[in-house]
Amino acid sequence: MKISQLSQAAGVSPATVKYYTREGLVPAGKRTGYNQTEYDDGHVARLRLIRALIEVGSLSVATTRDILKAIDDPQLPLGALLGEAQKAGTQERQGNPSDRSMARVESVMQARGWKTHPGNPGIQLAAGVLDAYDSIGRPDLADTLPRYAEAADIVAKADLDAVERSGDRDRMAEAVIVGTALGDTLLAGLRRIAQESQSVRRYPHAARNSQEREAR
Amino acid sequence: MKISQLSQAAGVSPATVKYYTREGLVPAGKRTGYNQTEYDDGHVARLRLIRALIEVGSLSVATTRDILKAIDDPQLPLGALLGEAQKAGTQERQGNPSDRSMARVESVMQARGWKTHPGNPGIQLAAGVLDAYDSIGRPDLADTLPRYAEAADIVAKADLDAVERSGDRDRMAEAVIVGTALGDTLLAGLRRIAQESQSVRRYPHAARNSQEREAR
């Protein structure tokens, strides 16, 4: 198909197709003549995947490129692919978390029987949040940690089950990548629904007030 | 205190202090003479809160300003403040989610007995992820939905408990804002730890492989 058809099928502009190709996210099409390039269904699928990661998962172009490189390497074991996928949404932090916060995360890991290698990006990410709670004088907010960990366990099991159900290696790899990147967004969405629902249940009057404001 | 002392106490550069003041995130200091401005502990606390929201919670400056405006309005009921806080991390999407995905989110809401007003930003956010799963030909990934919702419920209850334990209105408001914005990050971190732990448990060989790669 031509670039105009590819663009329509994948829902991205021709300029964006060219940009992603230049950036190495999409393989180049096949040159079939002067100023003419042929694309196939593989290009459509790849562009849709990129859109999902960037527009819905809020990944950067650079992170998306790294992840696609990992997905395209058939030698890479799924465990290592999970490691790559986990870096998504884990932007580099300046400075290291405090020992105190690292110890709190490790203690919740111990309580849940979690075992990972020390480089797991989630450890620093979680400890950084505890440091932020401390920095604003609200260490009490970290009391939510055990219940957050319980929730994370439920989600992680669902994630790994979805990978296992996927079938062949390529589809498993895709489930790892997409599930990790977009799962954060799905969970953030459901959390907001559940929060308001809890709030309505606990403070029926305040919630009605909020609805009225919304309606104005 | 002088701007240099404020800068040191809050951990942001003097240029950043001036930038946040210009943008209306921090109240101006008190002019005490030519080219001299006095700041107080309130400025330190406000700057630390801003750092936590922007650097750890990844909020934009514009979103942070909106949220601080809500926190500073003593007339705003907590339910409405929660509404403001929930918009954080919920960037505007182009286009509406499909009816099919909206119906799937509504069915999981019904199953959990969740009630919100229709404008809850989490509904569109979650439905957008389901659309993305569909767009890449992986509607099966949405089978995680009921367990994600179970996890979201646990987190939301922990969130509201943390707000209730906070004491006075100002501290409750702070817990709503900070807990909502940074809680997503905390949960994402714990999820990554739990995922690797699940992966190690299920595929001991693949996980060792991943550790070896990390060590090289």
Coordinates of N, CA and C in Angstrom, one line a residue, chain B:
Chain B
M1 N 13.8 34.9 55.6 CA 15.1 34.5 55.1 C 15.2 35.0 53.7
K2 N 16.5 35.0 53.2 CA 16.8 35.5 51.8 C 16.5 34.4 50.8
I3 N 16.5 34.8 49.6 CA 16.2 33.8 48.5 C 17.3 32.7 48.5
S4 N 18.5 33.0 48.8 CA 19.6 32.0 48.8 C 19.3 31.0 49.9
Q5 N 18.8 31.4 51.1 CA 18.5 30.5 52.1 C 17.2 29.6 51.8
L6 N 16.2 30.3 51.2 CA 15.0 29.6 50.8 C 15.4 28.5 49.8
S7 N 16.2 28.9 48.8 CA 16.7 28.0 47.8 C 17.3 26.8 48.4
Q8 N 18.2 27.0 49.3 CA 18.9 25.9 50.0 C 17.9 25.0 50.8
A9 N 17.0 25.6 51.5 CA 16.1 24.9 52.4 C 15.1 24.0 51.6
A10 N 14.7 24.5 50.4 CA 13.7 23.9 49.6 C 14.3 22.9 48.5
G11 N 15.6 23.1 48.3 CA 16.3 22.3 47.3 C 16.0 22.6 45.9
V12 N 15.7 23.9 45.6 CA 15.5 24.4 44.2 C 16.4 25.6 44.0
S13 N 16.8 25.8 42.8 CA 17.7 27.0 42.5 C 16.9 28.3 42.6
P14 N 17.6 29.4 42.9 CA 17.0 30.7 43.0 C 16.2 31.0 41.7
A15 N 16.8 30.6 40.5 CA 16.1 30.9 39.3 C 14.8 30.2 39.2
T16 N 14.7 29.0 39.8 CA 13.5 28.2 39.8 C 12.5 28.8 40.7
V17 N 12.9 29.3 41.9 CA 12.1 30.0 42.8 C 11.4 31.2 42.1
K18 N 12.2 32.0 41.3 CA 11.7 33.1 40.6 C 10.7 32.7 39.5
Y19 N 11.0 31.6 38.9 CA 10.1 31.1 37.8 C 8.8 30.7 38.4
Y20 N 8.8 29.9 39.5 CA 7.5 29.5 40.1 C 6.7 30.7 40.6
T21 N 7.4 31.7 41.1 CA 6.7 32.9 41.6 C 6.1 33.6 40.4
R22 N 6.8 33.8 39.3 CA 6.2 34.4 38.1 C 5.0 33.7 37.6
E23 N 5.1 32.3 37.7 CA 4.0 31.5 37.2 C 2.8 31.4 38.2
G24 N 3.0 32.0 39.3 CA 1.9 32.0 40.3 C 1.7 30.7 41.1
L25 N 2.8 29.9 41.2 CA 2.7 28.7 42.0 C 3.1 29.0 43.5
V26 N 3.9 30.1 43.7 CA 4.4 30.5 45.0 C 4.1 31.9 45.2
P27 N 3.6 32.3 46.4 CA 3.3 33.7 46.6 C 4.6 34.5 46.6
A28 N 4.5 35.7 46.2 CA 5.7 36.6 46.2 C 6.2 36.8 47.6
G29 N 7.5 37.0 47.8 CA 8.1 37.3 49.1 C 7.8 38.8 49.4
K30 N 8.2 39.2 50.6 CA 8.0 40.6 51.1 C 9.2 41.4 50.7
R31 N 8.9 42.5 50.0 CA 10.0 43.4 49.6 C 10.5 44.2 50.8
T32 N 11.8 44.1 51.2 CA 12.2 44.7 52.4 C 13.3 45.8 52.1
G33 N 13.6 46.0 50.8 CA 14.6 47.0 50.4 C 14.9 46.8 49.0
Y34 N 15.8 47.6 48.5 CA 16.2 47.6 47.1 C 16.8 46.2 46.8
N35 N 16.2 45.5 45.8 CA 16.7 44.2 45.4 C 16.8 43.1 46.6
Q36 N 15.9 43.3 47.6 CA 16.0 42.4 48.7 C 14.5 41.9 49.0
T37 N 14.3 40.6 49.1 CA 13.0 40.1 49.4 C 13.1 39.1 50.5
E38 N 12.2 39.1 51.5 CA 12.1 38.2 52.6 C 11.1 37.1 52.3
Y39 N 11.6 35.8 52.6 CA 10.7 34.7 52.5 C 10.6 34.0 53.9
D40 N 9.5 33.2 54.1 CA 9.3 32.6 55.4 C 9.1 31.1 55.2
D41 N 8.9 30.4 56.3 CA 8.7 28.9 56.3 C 7.6 28.4 55.4
G42 N 6.6 29.3 55.2 CA 5.5 28.9 54.3 C 6.0 28.8 52.9
H43 N 6.9 29.6 52.5 CA 7.5 29.5 51.2 C 8.3 28.2 51.0
V44 N 9.0 27.8 52.1 CA 9.8 26.6 52.0 C 8.8 25.4 51.8
A45 N 7.8 25.4 52.6 CA 6.8 24.3 52.6 C 6.2 24.2 51.2
R46 N 5.8 25.4 50.6 CA 5.1 25.4 49.3 C 6.1 24.9 48.2
L47 N 7.3 25.3 48.3 CA 8.3 24.9 47.3 C 8.5 23.4 47.3
R48 N 8.6 22.8 48.6 CA 8.8 21.4 48.7 C 7.6 20.6 48.1
L49 N 6.4 21.2 48.4 CA 5.2 20.5 47.8 C 5.3 20.5 46.3
I50 N 5.6 21.7 45.7 CA 5.7 21.8 44.3 C 6.7 20.8 43.7
R51 N 7.9 20.7 44.3 CA 8.9 19.8 43.9 C 8.4 18.4 43.9
A52 N 7.7 18.0 45.0 CA 7.1 16.6 45.0 C 6.2 16.4 43.9
L53 N 5.3 17.3 43.6 CA 4.3 17.1 42.6 C 4.9 17.1 41.2
I54 N 5.9 18.0 40.9 CA 6.5 18.1 39.6 C 7.5 17.0 39.4
E55 N 8.5 16.9 40.3 CA 9.6 16.0 40.1 C 9.2 14.5 40.3
V56 N 8.4 14.3 41.3 CA 8.1 12.8 41.6 C 6.8 12.4 41.0
G57 N 5.8 13.3 41.1 CA 4.5 13.0 40.5 C 4.4 13.3 39.0
S58 N 5.4 13.9 38.4 CA 5.5 14.2 37.0 C 4.3 15.1 36.5
L59 N 3.8 15.9 37.4 CA 2.8 16.9 36.9 C 3.4 18.0 36.2
S60 N 2.6 18.6 35.3 CA 3.1 19.8 34.6 C 3.0 21.0 35.5
V61 N 3.6 22.1 35.1 CA 3.6 23.3 35.9 C 2.1 23.9 35.9
A62 N 1.5 23.8 34.7 CA 0.1 24.3 34.6 C -0.9 23.5 35.5
T63 N -0.7 22.1 35.5 CA -1.6 21.3 36.4 C -1.3 21.6 37.8
T64 N 0.0 21.7 38.2 CA 0.4 22.0 39.6 C -0.3 23.4 40.0
R65 N -0.3 24.4 39.1 CA -0.9 25.7 39.5 C -2.4 25.5 39.8
D66 N -3.1 24.7 38.9 CA -4.5 24.5 39.1 C -4.8 23.8 40.5
I67 N -3.9 22.8 40.8 CA -4.1 22.1 42.0 C -3.9 23.0 43.2
L68 N -2.8 23.8 43.2 CA -2.5 24.6 44.3 C -3.6 25.7 44.5
K69 N -4.2 26.1 43.4 CA -5.3 27.1 43.5 C -6.4 26.4 44.3
A70 N -6.7 25.2 44.0 CA -7.8 24.4 44.7 C -7.5 24.3 46.1
I71 N -6.2 23.9 46.4 CA -5.8 23.7 47.8 C -5.9 25.0 48.6
D72 N -5.7 26.1 48.0 CA -5.7 27.4 48.6 C -7.1 28.0 48.8
D73 N -8.1 27.4 48.3 CA -9.4 27.9 48.4 C -10.1 27.2 49.6
P74 N -10.2 27.9 50.7 CA -10.8 27.2 51.9 C -12.2 26.9 51.8
Q75 N -12.9 27.5 50.8 CA -14.4 27.3 50.6 C -14.6 26.0 49.8
L76 N -13.6 25.5 49.1 CA -13.8 24.3 48.2 C -14.0 23.1 49.1
P77 N -15.1 22.4 48.9 CA -15.3 21.1 49.7 C -14.3 20.1 49.2
L78 N -14.0 19.2 50.1 CA -13.0 18.1 49.8 C -13.4 17.3 48.6
G79 N -14.7 17.1 48.4 CA -15.1 16.3 47.3 C -14.7 16.9 46.0
A80 N -14.9 18.3 45.9 CA -14.5 19.0 44.7 C -13.0 19.1 44.6
L81 N -12.3 19.1 45.7 CA -10.8 19.1 45.7 C -10.3 17.8 45.1
L82 N -11.0 16.7 45.5 CA -10.6 15.4 44.9 C -10.8 15.4 43.4
G83 N -11.9 16.0 43.0 CA -12.1 16.1 41.5 C -11.0 16.8 40.8
E84 N -10.5 17.9 41.4 CA -9.4 18.7 40.8 C -8.1 17.8 40.8
A85 N -7.9 17.1 42.0 CA -6.7 16.3 42.1 C -6.7 15.2 41.1
Q86 N -7.9 14.6 40.8 CA -8.0 13.5 39.9 C -7.7 13.9 38.5
K87 N -7.8 15.2 38.1 CA -7.5 15.6 36.8 C -6.0 15.5 36.5
A88 N -5.2 15.5 37.6 CA -3.8 15.4 37.5 C -3.4 14.0 36.9
G89 N -2.5 14.0 36.0 CA -2.1 12.7 35.4 C -3.2 12.2 34.4
T90 N -4.2 13.0 34.1 CA -5.2 12.6 33.2 C -5.2 13.6 32.0
Q91 N -4.2 13.5 31.2 CA -4.0 14.5 30.1 C -5.2 14.4 29.2
E92 N -5.6 15.5 28.6 CA -6.7 15.5 27.6 C -6.4 14.5 26.5
R93 N -7.4 13.7 26.1 CA -7.2 12.8 25.0 C -7.9 13.4 23.8
Q94 N -7.3 13.1 22.6 CA -8.0 13.5 21.4 C -9.1 12.4 21.2
G95 N -10.3 12.9 20.9 CA -11.4 12.0 20.5 C -12.0 11.3 21.8
N96 N -13.1 10.7 21.6 CA -13.8 10.0 22.7 C -13.5 8.5 22.6
P97 N -13.5 7.8 23.7 CA -13.4 6.4 23.6 C -14.6 5.8 23.0
S98 N -14.5 4.6 22.4 CA -15.6 3.9 21.8 C -16.7 3.6 22.8
D99 N -17.9 3.4 22.2 CA -19.0 3.0 23.1 C -18.7 1.6 23.7
R100 N -18.1 0.8 22.9 CA -17.8 -0.6 23.4 C -16.9 -0.6 24.6
S101 N -15.8 0.3 24.6 CA -14.9 0.3 25.7 C -15.6 1.0 26.9
M102 N -16.4 2.1 26.7 CA -17.1 2.7 27.7 C -18.0 1.7 28.4
A103 N -18.7 0.9 27.6 CA -19.6 -0.1 28.2 C -18.8 -1.1 29.1
R104 N -17.6 -1.5 28.6 CA -16.8 -2.5 29.4 C -16.4 -1.9 30.8
V105 N -16.0 -0.6 30.7 CA -15.6 0.1 32.0 C -16.9 0.2 32.9
E106 N -18.0 0.5 32.3 CA -19.2 0.7 33.1 C -19.7 -0.7 33.7
S107 N -19.4 -1.8 33.0 CA -19.8 -3.1 33.5 C -18.9 -3.5 34.7
V108 N -17.6 -3.1 34.6 CA -16.8 -3.4 35.8 C -17.2 -2.5 37.0
M109 N -17.6 -1.3 36.7 CA -18.0 -0.4 37.7 C -19.3 -1.0 38.4
Q110 N -20.2 -1.5 37.6 CA -21.4 -2.1 38.2 C -21.0 -3.3 39.0
A111 N -20.2 -4.1 38.5 CA -19.8 -5.4 39.2 C -19.2 -5.0 40.6
R112 N -18.5 -3.9 40.7 CA -17.9 -3.5 42.0 C -18.8 -2.6 42.8
G113 N -19.9 -2.2 42.2 CA -20.8 -1.3 43.0 C -20.3 0.1 43.1
W114 N -19.5 0.5 42.1 CA -18.9 1.8 42.1 C -19.9 2.8 41.5
K115 N -20.0 4.0 42.2 CA -20.9 5.0 41.7 C -20.1 6.3 41.6
T116 N -20.1 7.0 40.5 CA -19.4 8.3 40.3 C -20.3 9.2 39.5
H117 N -19.9 10.4 39.3 CA -20.7 11.2 38.3 C -20.0 11.0 37.0
P118 N -20.7 11.2 35.9 CA -20.3 10.8 34.5 C -19.0 11.4 34.1
G119 N -18.6 12.6 34.7 CA -17.4 13.3 34.3 C -16.2 12.8 34.9
N120 N -16.2 11.7 35.7 CA -15.0 11.2 36.4 C -13.9 11.0 35.3
P121 N -12.8 11.6 35.5 CA -11.7 11.5 34.4 C -11.2 10.1 34.3
G122 N -11.3 9.2 35.3 CA -10.8 7.9 35.2 C -11.6 7.0 34.2
I123 N -12.8 7.3 34.0 CA -13.6 6.5 33.1 C -13.1 6.6 31.7
Q124 N -12.9 7.8 31.2 CA -12.3 8.0 29.8 C -10.9 7.4 29.7
L125 N -10.1 7.6 30.8 CA -8.7 7.1 30.8 C -8.7 5.6 30.7
A126 N -9.5 4.9 31.5 CA -9.5 3.5 31.4 C -10.1 3.0 30.0
A127 N -11.1 3.6 29.6 CA -11.7 3.2 28.3 C -10.7 3.4 27.1
G128 N -9.9 4.5 27.2 CA -8.9 4.8 26.2 C -7.9 3.6 26.1
V129 N -7.5 3.1 27.3 CA -6.6 1.9 27.3 C -7.2 0.7 26.6
L130 N -8.5 0.5 26.9 CA -9.2 -0.7 26.2 C -9.2 -0.5 24.7
D131 N -9.5 0.7 24.3 CA -9.5 1.0 22.8 C -8.1 0.7 22.3
A132 N -7.0 1.1 23.0 CA -5.7 0.9 22.5 C -5.4 -0.6 22.4
Y133 N -5.9 -1.4 23.4 CA -5.7 -2.9 23.3 C -6.4 -3.4 22.0
D134 N -7.7 -2.9 21.8 CA -8.4 -3.3 20.6 C -7.6 -2.9 19.3
S135 N -7.1 -1.7 19.3 CA -6.5 -1.2 18.1 C -5.3 -2.0 17.6
I136 N -4.6 -2.6 18.6 CA -3.4 -3.5 18.2 C -3.8 -4.9 18.1
G137 N -5.1 -5.2 18.1 CA -5.6 -6.6 17.9 C -5.4 -7.4 19.1
R138 N -5.4 -6.8 20.3 CA -5.2 -7.6 21.6 C -6.3 -7.3 22.6
P139 N -7.6 -7.5 22.2 CA -8.6 -7.3 23.1 C -8.5 -8.2 24.3
D140 N -7.8 -9.3 24.2 CA -7.6 -10.3 25.3 C -6.9 -9.6 26.5
L141 N -6.1 -8.6 26.2 CA -5.4 -7.9 27.4 C -6.4 -7.3 28.3
A142 N -7.6 -7.0 27.9 CA -8.6 -6.4 28.7 C -9.2 -7.4 29.7
D143 N -8.9 -8.7 29.6 CA -9.4 -9.7 30.5 C -8.8 -9.4 31.9
T144 N -7.8 -8.6 32.0 CA -7.2 -8.3 33.3 C -8.1 -7.3 34.1
L145 N -9.1 -6.7 33.4 CA -9.9 -5.6 34.0 C -10.5 -5.9 35.4
P146 N -11.2 -7.1 35.6 CA -11.8 -7.3 37.0 C -10.7 -7.3 38.1
R147 N -9.6 -7.9 37.8 CA -8.6 -7.9 38.9 C -7.9 -6.6 39.1
Y148 N -7.7 -5.8 38.0 CA -7.2 -4.4 38.2 C -8.2 -3.6 39.0
A149 N -9.5 -3.8 38.8 CA -10.5 -3.1 39.5 C -10.5 -3.5 41.0
E150 N -10.3 -4.8 41.3 CA -10.2 -5.2 42.6 C -9.0 -4.5 43.3
A151 N -7.9 -4.4 42.6 CA -6.7 -3.7 43.2 C -7.0 -2.2 43.4
A152 N -7.6 -1.6 42.4 CA -7.9 -0.2 42.5 C -8.8 0.1 43.7
D153 N -9.7 -0.8 44.0 CA -10.6 -0.6 45.2 C -9.7 -0.6 46.5
I154 N -8.8 -1.6 46.6 CA -7.9 -1.6 47.8 C -7.1 -0.3 47.9
V155 N -6.6 0.2 46.8 CA -5.8 1.4 46.9 C -6.7 2.6 47.2
A156 N -7.9 2.7 46.6 CA -8.8 3.8 46.9 C -9.2 3.9 48.4
K157 N -9.4 2.7 49.0 CA -9.8 2.7 50.4 C -8.6 3.2 51.2
A158 N -7.4 2.7 50.9 CA -6.2 3.2 51.6 C -6.0 4.7 51.5
D159 N -6.3 5.2 50.3 CA -6.2 6.6 50.0 C -7.1 7.4 50.9
L160 N -8.4 7.0 50.9 CA -9.4 7.8 51.7 C -9.1 7.6 53.2
D161 N -8.6 6.5 53.6 CA -8.2 6.3 55.0 C -7.1 7.3 55.4
A162 N -6.2 7.4 54.5 CA -5.0 8.4 54.7 C -5.5 9.8 54.8
V163 N -6.5 10.1 54.0 CA -7.1 11.5 54.1 C -7.8 11.7 55.4
E164 N -8.6 10.7 55.8 CA -9.3 10.8 57.1 C -8.4 10.9 58.3
R165 N -7.3 10.2 58.3 CA -6.4 10.3 59.4 C -5.6 11.6 59.5
S166 N -5.7 12.5 58.5 CA -4.8 13.6 58.4 C -5.1 14.7 59.4
G167 N -6.3 14.8 60.0 CA -6.5 15.8 61.0 C -7.3 17.0 60.4
D168 N -6.8 18.2 60.4 CA -7.6 19.3 60.0 C -7.7 19.4 58.4
R169 N -8.6 20.4 58.0 CA -8.9 20.5 56.6 C -7.7 20.7 55.7
D170 N -6.8 21.5 56.1 CA -5.6 21.8 55.3 C -4.8 20.5 55.1
R171 N -4.6 19.8 56.1 CA -3.8 18.5 56.0 C -4.6 17.5 55.2
M172 N -5.9 17.5 55.3 CA -6.7 16.6 54.5 C -6.6 16.9 53.1
A173 N -6.7 18.2 52.8 CA -6.6 18.7 51.4 C -5.2 18.3 50.8
E174 N -4.2 18.5 51.6 CA -2.8 18.1 51.2 C -2.7 16.6 50.9
A175 N -3.3 15.8 51.7 CA -3.3 14.4 51.5 C -4.0 14.0 50.2
V176 N -5.2 14.6 50.0 CA -5.9 14.4 48.7 C -5.0 14.6 47.5
I177 N -4.4 15.8 47.5 CA -3.6 16.3 46.4 C -2.4 15.4 46.2
V178 N -1.6 15.3 47.2 CA -0.3 14.6 47.1 C -0.5 13.1 47.0
G179 N -1.5 12.5 47.7 CA -1.8 11.1 47.6 C -2.2 10.7 46.2
T180 N -3.1 11.6 45.6 CA -3.6 11.2 44.3 C -2.4 11.3 43.2
A181 N -1.7 12.4 43.3 CA -0.6 12.6 42.3 C 0.5 11.6 42.4
L182 N 1.0 11.4 43.7 CA 2.2 10.6 43.8 C 1.8 9.1 44.0
G183 N 0.6 8.8 44.4 CA 0.1 7.5 44.6 C 0.2 6.7 43.3
D184 N 0.0 7.3 42.1 CA 0.1 6.6 40.8 C 1.5 6.1 40.7
T185 N 2.5 7.0 41.0 CA 3.9 6.6 40.9 C 4.3 5.5 41.9
L186 N 3.8 5.6 43.1 CA 4.1 4.6 44.1 C 3.6 3.2 43.7
L187 N 2.4 3.2 43.1 CA 1.8 2.0 42.7 C 2.5 1.4 41.5
A188 N 3.0 2.3 40.6 CA 3.7 1.9 39.4 C 5.0 1.2 39.8
G189 N 5.7 1.8 40.8 CA 6.9 1.2 41.4 C 6.7 -0.2 42.0
L190 N 5.7 -0.3 42.8 CA 5.4 -1.5 43.5 C 5.0 -2.6 42.5
R191 N 4.2 -2.2 41.5 CA 3.8 -3.1 40.4 C 5.0 -3.7 39.7
R192 N 6.0 -2.9 39.5 CA 7.2 -3.4 38.8 C 8.0 -4.4 39.7
I193 N 8.0 -4.1 40.9 CA 8.7 -5.1 41.9 C 7.9 -6.4 41.9
A194 N 6.6 -6.3 42.0 CA 5.7 -7.5 42.1 C 5.8 -8.3 40.8
Q195 N 5.8 -7.6 39.6 CA 5.9 -8.3 38.3 C 7.2 -9.1 38.3
E196 N 8.3 -8.5 38.6 CA 9.5 -9.3 38.5 C 9.5 -10.4 39.5
S197 N 9.0 -10.2 40.6 CA 8.9 -11.3 41.6 C 8.1 -12.4 41.1
Q198 N 6.9 -12.1 40.5 CA 6.1 -13.1 39.9 C 6.8 -13.9 38.8
S199 N 7.5 -13.1 38.0 CA 8.3 -13.7 36.8 C 9.3 -14.6 37.3
V200 N 10.1 -14.2 38.4 CA 11.1 -15.1 39.0 C 10.5 -16.4 39.5
R201 N 9.3 -16.2 40.1 CA 8.7 -17.4 40.7 C 8.2 -18.4 39.6
R202 N 7.7 -17.8 38.5 CA 7.1 -18.7 37.5 C 8.2 -19.2 36.5
Y203 N 9.2 -18.4 36.2 CA 10.3 -18.8 35.3 C 11.6 -18.7 35.9
P204 N 12.0 -19.5 36.8 CA 13.3 -19.3 37.5 C 14.4 -19.2 36.6
H205 N 14.4 -20.0 35.5 CA 15.6 -20.0 34.6 C 15.7 -18.7 33.8
A206 N 14.5 -18.3 33.3 CA 14.5 -17.0 32.5 C 14.9 -15.8 33.3
A207 N 14.5 -15.9 34.6 CA 14.8 -14.7 35.5 C 16.3 -14.7 35.8
R208 N 16.9 -15.9 36.0 CA 18.4 -15.9 36.2 C 19.1 -15.3 35.0
N209 N 18.6 -15.7 33.9 CA 19.1 -15.2 32.6 C 19.1 -13.7 32.6
S210 N 18.0 -13.1 33.0 CA 17.9 -11.7 33.0 C 18.8 -11.0 34.0
Q211 N 19.0 -11.7 35.1 CA 20.0 -11.1 36.1 C 21.4 -11.1 35.6
E212 N 21.7 -12.2 34.9 CA 23.1 -12.3 34.3 C 23.3 -11.2 33.3
R213 N 22.3 -10.9 32.5 CA 22.4 -9.9 31.5 C 22.7 -8.5 32.2
E214 N 21.9 -8.3 33.3 CA 22.1 -7.1 34.1 C 23.5 -7.0 34.6
A215 N 24.1 -8.1 35.0 CA 25.4 -8.1 35.7 C 26.5 -7.8 34.7
R216 N 26.3 -8.2 33.4 CA 27.4 -8.0 32.5 C 27.7 -6.5 32.2

